[in-house]
Coordinates of C-alpha atoms in Angstrom, one line a residue:
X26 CA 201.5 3.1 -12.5
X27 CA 204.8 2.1 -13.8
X28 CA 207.6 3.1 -12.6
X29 CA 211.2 2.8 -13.6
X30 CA 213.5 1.5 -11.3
X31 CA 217.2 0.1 -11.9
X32 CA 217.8 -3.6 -11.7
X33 CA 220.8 -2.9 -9.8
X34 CA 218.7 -1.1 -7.2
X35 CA 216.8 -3.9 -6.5
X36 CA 219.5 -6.5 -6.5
X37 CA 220.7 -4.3 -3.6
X38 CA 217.1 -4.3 -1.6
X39 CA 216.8 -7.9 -1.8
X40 CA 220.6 -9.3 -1.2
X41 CA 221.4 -9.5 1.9
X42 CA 224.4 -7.4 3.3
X43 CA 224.5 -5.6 -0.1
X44 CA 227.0 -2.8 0.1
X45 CA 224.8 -0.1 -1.5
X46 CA 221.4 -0.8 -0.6
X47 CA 220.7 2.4 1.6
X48 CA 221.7 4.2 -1.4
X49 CA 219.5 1.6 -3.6
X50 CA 216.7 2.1 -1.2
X51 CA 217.0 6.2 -1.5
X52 CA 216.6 5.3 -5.1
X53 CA 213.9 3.6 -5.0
X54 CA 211.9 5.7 -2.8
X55 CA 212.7 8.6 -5.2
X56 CA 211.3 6.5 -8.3
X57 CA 208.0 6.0 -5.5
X58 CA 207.4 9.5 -5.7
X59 CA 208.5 10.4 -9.1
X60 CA 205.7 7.9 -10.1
X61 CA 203.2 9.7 -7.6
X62 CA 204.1 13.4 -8.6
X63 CA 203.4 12.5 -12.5
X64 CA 199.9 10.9 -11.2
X65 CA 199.1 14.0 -10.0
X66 CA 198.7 12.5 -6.4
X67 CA 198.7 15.3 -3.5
X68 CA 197.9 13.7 -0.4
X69 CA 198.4 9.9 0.8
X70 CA 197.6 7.5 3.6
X71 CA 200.4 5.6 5.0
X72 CA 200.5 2.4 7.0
X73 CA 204.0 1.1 8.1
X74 CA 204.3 -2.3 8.1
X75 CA 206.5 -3.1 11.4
X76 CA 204.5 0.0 12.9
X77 CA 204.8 3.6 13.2
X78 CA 207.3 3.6 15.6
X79 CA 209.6 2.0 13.7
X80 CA 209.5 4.5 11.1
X81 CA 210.1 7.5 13.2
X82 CA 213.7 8.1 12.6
X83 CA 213.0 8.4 8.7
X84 CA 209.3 10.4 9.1
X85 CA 210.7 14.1 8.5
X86 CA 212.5 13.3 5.7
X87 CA 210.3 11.5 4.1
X88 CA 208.0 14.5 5.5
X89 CA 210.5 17.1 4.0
X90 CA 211.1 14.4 0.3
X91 CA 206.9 14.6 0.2
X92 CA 206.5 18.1 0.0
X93 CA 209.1 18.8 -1.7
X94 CA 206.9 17.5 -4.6
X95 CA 203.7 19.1 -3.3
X96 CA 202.7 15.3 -1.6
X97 CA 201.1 16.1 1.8
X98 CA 200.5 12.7 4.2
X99 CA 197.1 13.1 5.3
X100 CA 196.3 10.0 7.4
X101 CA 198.7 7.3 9.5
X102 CA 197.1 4.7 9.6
X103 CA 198.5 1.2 11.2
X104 CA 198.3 1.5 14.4
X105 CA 196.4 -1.0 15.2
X106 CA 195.0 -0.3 18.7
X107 CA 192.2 -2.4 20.3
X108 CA 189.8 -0.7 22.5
X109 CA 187.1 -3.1 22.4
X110 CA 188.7 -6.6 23.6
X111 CA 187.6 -8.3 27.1
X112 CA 190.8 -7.8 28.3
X113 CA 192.2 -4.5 30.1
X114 CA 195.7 -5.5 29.3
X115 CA 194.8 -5.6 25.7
X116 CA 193.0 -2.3 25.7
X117 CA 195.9 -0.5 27.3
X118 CA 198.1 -1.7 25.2
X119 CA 195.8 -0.4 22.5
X120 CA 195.8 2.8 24.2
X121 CA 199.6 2.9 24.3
X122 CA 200.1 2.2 20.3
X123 CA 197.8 5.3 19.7
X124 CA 200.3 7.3 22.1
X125 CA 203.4 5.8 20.7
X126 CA 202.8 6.5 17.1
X127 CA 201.7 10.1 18.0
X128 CA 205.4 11.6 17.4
X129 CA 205.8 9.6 13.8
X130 CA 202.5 10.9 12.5
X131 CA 203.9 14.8 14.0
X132 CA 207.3 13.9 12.3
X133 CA 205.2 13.3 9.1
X134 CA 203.4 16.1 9.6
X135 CA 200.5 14.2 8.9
X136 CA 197.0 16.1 9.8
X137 CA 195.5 12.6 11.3
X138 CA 196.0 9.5 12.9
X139 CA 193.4 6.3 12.0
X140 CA 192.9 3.0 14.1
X141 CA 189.8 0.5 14.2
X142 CA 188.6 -0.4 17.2
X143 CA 189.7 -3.6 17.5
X144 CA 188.0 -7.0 18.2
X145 CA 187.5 -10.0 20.7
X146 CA 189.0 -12.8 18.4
X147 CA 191.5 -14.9 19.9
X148 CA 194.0 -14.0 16.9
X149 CA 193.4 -10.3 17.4
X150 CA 197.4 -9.8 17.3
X151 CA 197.4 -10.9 14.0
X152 CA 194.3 -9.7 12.9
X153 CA 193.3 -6.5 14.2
X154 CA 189.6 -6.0 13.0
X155 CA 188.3 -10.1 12.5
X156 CA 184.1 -10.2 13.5
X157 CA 183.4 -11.4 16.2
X158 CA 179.8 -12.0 18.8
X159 CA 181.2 -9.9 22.0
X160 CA 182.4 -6.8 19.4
X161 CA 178.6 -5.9 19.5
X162 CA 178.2 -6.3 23.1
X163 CA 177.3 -3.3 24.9
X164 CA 180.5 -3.7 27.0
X165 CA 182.2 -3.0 24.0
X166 CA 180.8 0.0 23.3
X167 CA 181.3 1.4 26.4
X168 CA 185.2 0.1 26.5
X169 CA 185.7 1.7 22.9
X170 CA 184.1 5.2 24.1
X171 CA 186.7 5.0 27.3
X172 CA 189.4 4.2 25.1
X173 CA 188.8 7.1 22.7
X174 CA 188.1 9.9 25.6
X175 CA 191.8 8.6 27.1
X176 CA 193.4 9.3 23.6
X177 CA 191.6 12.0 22.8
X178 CA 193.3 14.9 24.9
X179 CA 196.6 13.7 23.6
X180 CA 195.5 13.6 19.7
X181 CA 194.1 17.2 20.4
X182 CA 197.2 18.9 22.3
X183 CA 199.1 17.1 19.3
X184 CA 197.2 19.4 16.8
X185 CA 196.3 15.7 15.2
X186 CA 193.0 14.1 14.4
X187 CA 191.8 10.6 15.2
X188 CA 189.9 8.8 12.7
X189 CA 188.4 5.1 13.3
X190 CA 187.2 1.9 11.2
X191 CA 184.1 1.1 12.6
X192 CA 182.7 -1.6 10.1
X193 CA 183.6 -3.7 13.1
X194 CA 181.0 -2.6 15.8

């Protein structure tokens, strides 16, 4: 896909301070969905990069910009929890990401939220879904299905669905 976008517009993404670049960054999230409405597309995935929390304040207009073009946000994906690591810290903090990025995926009015289950690697902050031996443990198994019944009465009273990667177990 090609899509036209002034080089003024992103001058003011990329310099620092720039006095226009909300307006340059309306611009170019315009020419985004310009591009997608002539494709045709009608539904699409979205993964925020500093997580879905972060995009919150911005979610129903976006929401509102989407269908205003007949775009529908299926899936949030992103959220990165891990239900399946040795550590109980690290699976309740997966549990809370799920929770936390509940009200973005409402905001975009998105039918579901999508995880993976996580892993036991040392770098798992940075890399969510690496292989590793103790993922195919029975252990964690049984710490992924107790993850997903704790999450799972919150995604249903948020009208949402829950999908998950599972190339990893």
């Amino acid at each position: 896909m090609i899509t036209a976008v002034d080089t003024n517009v992103l001058l003011d993404l990329l310099t620092p301070g720039a006095p226009h670049a909300s307006e340059s960054e309306a611009a170019l999230a315009d020419a985004l969905i310009d591009g997608w409405e002539a494709l045709g597309i009608r539904c699409l995935a979205v993964n925020f990069a500093a997580g879905p929390r972060s995009a919150l304040d911005g979610a129903a207009e976006l929401s509102k910009r989407l269908a205003g073009r007949g775009i529908h946000v299926a899936q949030m994906a992103g959220v990165n929890a891990n239900f399946v690591h040795q550590a109980e810290s690290v699976r309740r903090e997966g549990v809370a990401r799920v929770l936390e990025a509940i009200p973005t995926a409402k905001a975009l009015n998105a039918s579901m939220l999508s995880s993976g289950c996580g892993t036991n690697r040392d770098d798992w902050t940075t890399h969510f879904y690496g292989p590793h031996s103790l993922n195919y443990s029975p252990q964690a198994k049984i710490q992924l299905i107790e993850g997903l019944r704790e999450i799972a009465p919150h995604i249903e009273a948020a009208g949402l669905k829950y999908t998950i990667e599972c190339h990893q177990l």
